[in-house]
mmCIF file of C-alpha atoms in Angstrom:
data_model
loop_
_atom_site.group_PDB
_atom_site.id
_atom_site.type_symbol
_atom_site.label_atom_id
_atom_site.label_comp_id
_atom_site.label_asym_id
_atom_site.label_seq_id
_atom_site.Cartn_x
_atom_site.Cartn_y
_atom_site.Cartn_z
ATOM 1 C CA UNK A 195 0.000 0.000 0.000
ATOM 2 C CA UNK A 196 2.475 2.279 0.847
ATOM 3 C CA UNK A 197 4.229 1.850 -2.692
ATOM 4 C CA UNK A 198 0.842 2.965 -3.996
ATOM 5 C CA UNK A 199 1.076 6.199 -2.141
ATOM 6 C CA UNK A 200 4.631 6.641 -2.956
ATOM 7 C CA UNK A 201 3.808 6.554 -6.516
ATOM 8 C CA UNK A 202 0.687 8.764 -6.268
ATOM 9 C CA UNK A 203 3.402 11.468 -4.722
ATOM 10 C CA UNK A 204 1.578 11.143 -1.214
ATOM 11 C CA UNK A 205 4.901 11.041 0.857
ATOM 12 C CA UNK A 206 3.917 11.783 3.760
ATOM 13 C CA UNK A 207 1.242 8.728 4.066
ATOM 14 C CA UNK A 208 3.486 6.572 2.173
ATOM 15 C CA UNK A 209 6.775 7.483 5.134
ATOM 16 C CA UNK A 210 3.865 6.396 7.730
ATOM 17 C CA UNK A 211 3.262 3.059 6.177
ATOM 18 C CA UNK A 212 6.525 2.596 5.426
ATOM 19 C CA UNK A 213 8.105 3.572 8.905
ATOM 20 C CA UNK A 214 4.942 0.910 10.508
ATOM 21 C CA UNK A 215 6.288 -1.754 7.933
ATOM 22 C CA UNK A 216 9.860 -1.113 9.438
ATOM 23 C CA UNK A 217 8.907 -1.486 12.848
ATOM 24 C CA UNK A 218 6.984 -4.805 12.643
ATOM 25 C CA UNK A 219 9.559 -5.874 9.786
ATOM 26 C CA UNK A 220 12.158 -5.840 13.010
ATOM 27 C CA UNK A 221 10.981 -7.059 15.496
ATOM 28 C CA UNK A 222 9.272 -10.205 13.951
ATOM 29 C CA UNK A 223 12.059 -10.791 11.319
ATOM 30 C CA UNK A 224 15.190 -8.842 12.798
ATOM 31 C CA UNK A 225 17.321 -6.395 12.095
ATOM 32 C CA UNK A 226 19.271 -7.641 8.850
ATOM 33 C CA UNK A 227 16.247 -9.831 7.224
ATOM 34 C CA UNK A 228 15.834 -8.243 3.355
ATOM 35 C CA UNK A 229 12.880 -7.246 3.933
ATOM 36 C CA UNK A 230 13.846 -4.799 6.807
ATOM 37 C CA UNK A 231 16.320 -3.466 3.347
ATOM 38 C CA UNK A 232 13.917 -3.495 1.215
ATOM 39 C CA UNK A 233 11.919 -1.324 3.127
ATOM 40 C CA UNK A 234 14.960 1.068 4.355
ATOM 41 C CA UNK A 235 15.052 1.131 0.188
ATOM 42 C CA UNK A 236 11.421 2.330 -0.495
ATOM 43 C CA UNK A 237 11.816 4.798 2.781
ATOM 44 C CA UNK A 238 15.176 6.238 0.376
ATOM 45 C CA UNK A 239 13.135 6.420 -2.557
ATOM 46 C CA UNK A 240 10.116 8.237 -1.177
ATOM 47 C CA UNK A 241 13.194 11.045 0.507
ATOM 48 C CA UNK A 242 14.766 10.880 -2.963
ATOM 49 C CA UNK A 243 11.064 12.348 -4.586
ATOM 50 C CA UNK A 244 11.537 15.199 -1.772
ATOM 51 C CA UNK A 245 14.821 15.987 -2.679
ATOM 52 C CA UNK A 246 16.047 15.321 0.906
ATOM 53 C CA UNK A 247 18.988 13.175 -0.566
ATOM 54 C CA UNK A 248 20.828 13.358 2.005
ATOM 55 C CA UNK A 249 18.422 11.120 3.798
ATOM 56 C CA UNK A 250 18.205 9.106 0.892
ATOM 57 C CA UNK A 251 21.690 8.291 0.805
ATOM 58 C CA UNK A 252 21.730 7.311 4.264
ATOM 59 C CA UNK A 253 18.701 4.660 3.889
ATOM 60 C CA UNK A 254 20.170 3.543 0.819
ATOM 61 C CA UNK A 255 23.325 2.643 2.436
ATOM 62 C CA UNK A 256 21.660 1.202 5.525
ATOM 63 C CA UNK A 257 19.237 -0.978 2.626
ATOM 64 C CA UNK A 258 22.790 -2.185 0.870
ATOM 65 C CA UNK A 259 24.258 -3.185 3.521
ATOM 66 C CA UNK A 260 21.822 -5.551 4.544
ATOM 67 C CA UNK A 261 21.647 -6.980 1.316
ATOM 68 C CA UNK A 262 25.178 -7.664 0.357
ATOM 69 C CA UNK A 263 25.574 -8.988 4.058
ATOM 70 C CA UNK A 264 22.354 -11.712 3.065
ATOM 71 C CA UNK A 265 22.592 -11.634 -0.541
ATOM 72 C CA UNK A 266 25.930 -10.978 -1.769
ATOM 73 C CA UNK A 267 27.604 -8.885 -3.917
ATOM 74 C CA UNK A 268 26.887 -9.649 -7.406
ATOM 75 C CA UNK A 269 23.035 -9.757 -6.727
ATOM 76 C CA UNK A 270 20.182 -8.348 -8.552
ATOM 77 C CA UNK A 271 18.757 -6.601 -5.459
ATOM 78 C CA UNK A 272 22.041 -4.907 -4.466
ATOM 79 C CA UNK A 273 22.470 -4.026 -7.916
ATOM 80 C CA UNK A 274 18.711 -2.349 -7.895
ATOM 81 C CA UNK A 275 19.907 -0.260 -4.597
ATOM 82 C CA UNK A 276 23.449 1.337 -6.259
ATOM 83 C CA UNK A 277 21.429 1.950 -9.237
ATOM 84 C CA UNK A 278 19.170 4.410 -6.364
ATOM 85 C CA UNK A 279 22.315 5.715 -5.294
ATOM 86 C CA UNK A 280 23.229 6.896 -8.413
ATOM 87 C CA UNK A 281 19.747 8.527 -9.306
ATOM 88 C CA UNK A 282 20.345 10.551 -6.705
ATOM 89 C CA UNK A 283 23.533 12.240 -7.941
ATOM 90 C CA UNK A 284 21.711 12.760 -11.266
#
């Protein structure tokens, strides 16, 4: 749902979901599960749209390193996050 809202430009719903999705996300699945990145991704994406990159940047990095730590390097996923890290120096 909150991807919907993110699209539709409705940040400020879309942060709420997101930051509910985050909190349940860690506590039932733990701090480094991809889904807990996945969602530190979306959070970066929906900062990127604000032009808060600085925030961005941070969630993005947070979101990677989760990923290469469960994924690995050479994944599609972590691949998909530096591709949002380099949108935002675009």
């Amino acid at each position: 749902m909150a991807n919907v809202y993110r699209v539709q430009e409705k940040h400020e719903i879309a942060m709420d979901l997101y930051k509910k999705s985050l909190e349940i996300n860690k506590k039932n699945l733990g701090e480094d599960h991809s889904s807990v990145a996945n969602t530190y991704n979306n959070m970066g994406l929906v900062f990127e749209a604000q032009g808060n990159y600085e925030e961005a940047m941070k969630l993005y990095n947070k979101s990677l390193e989760i990923k290469k730590k469960n994924l690995g390097e050479d994944h599609s996923s972590v691949a998909d996050t530096y591709n949002n890290m380099a949108n935002v120096y675009q």
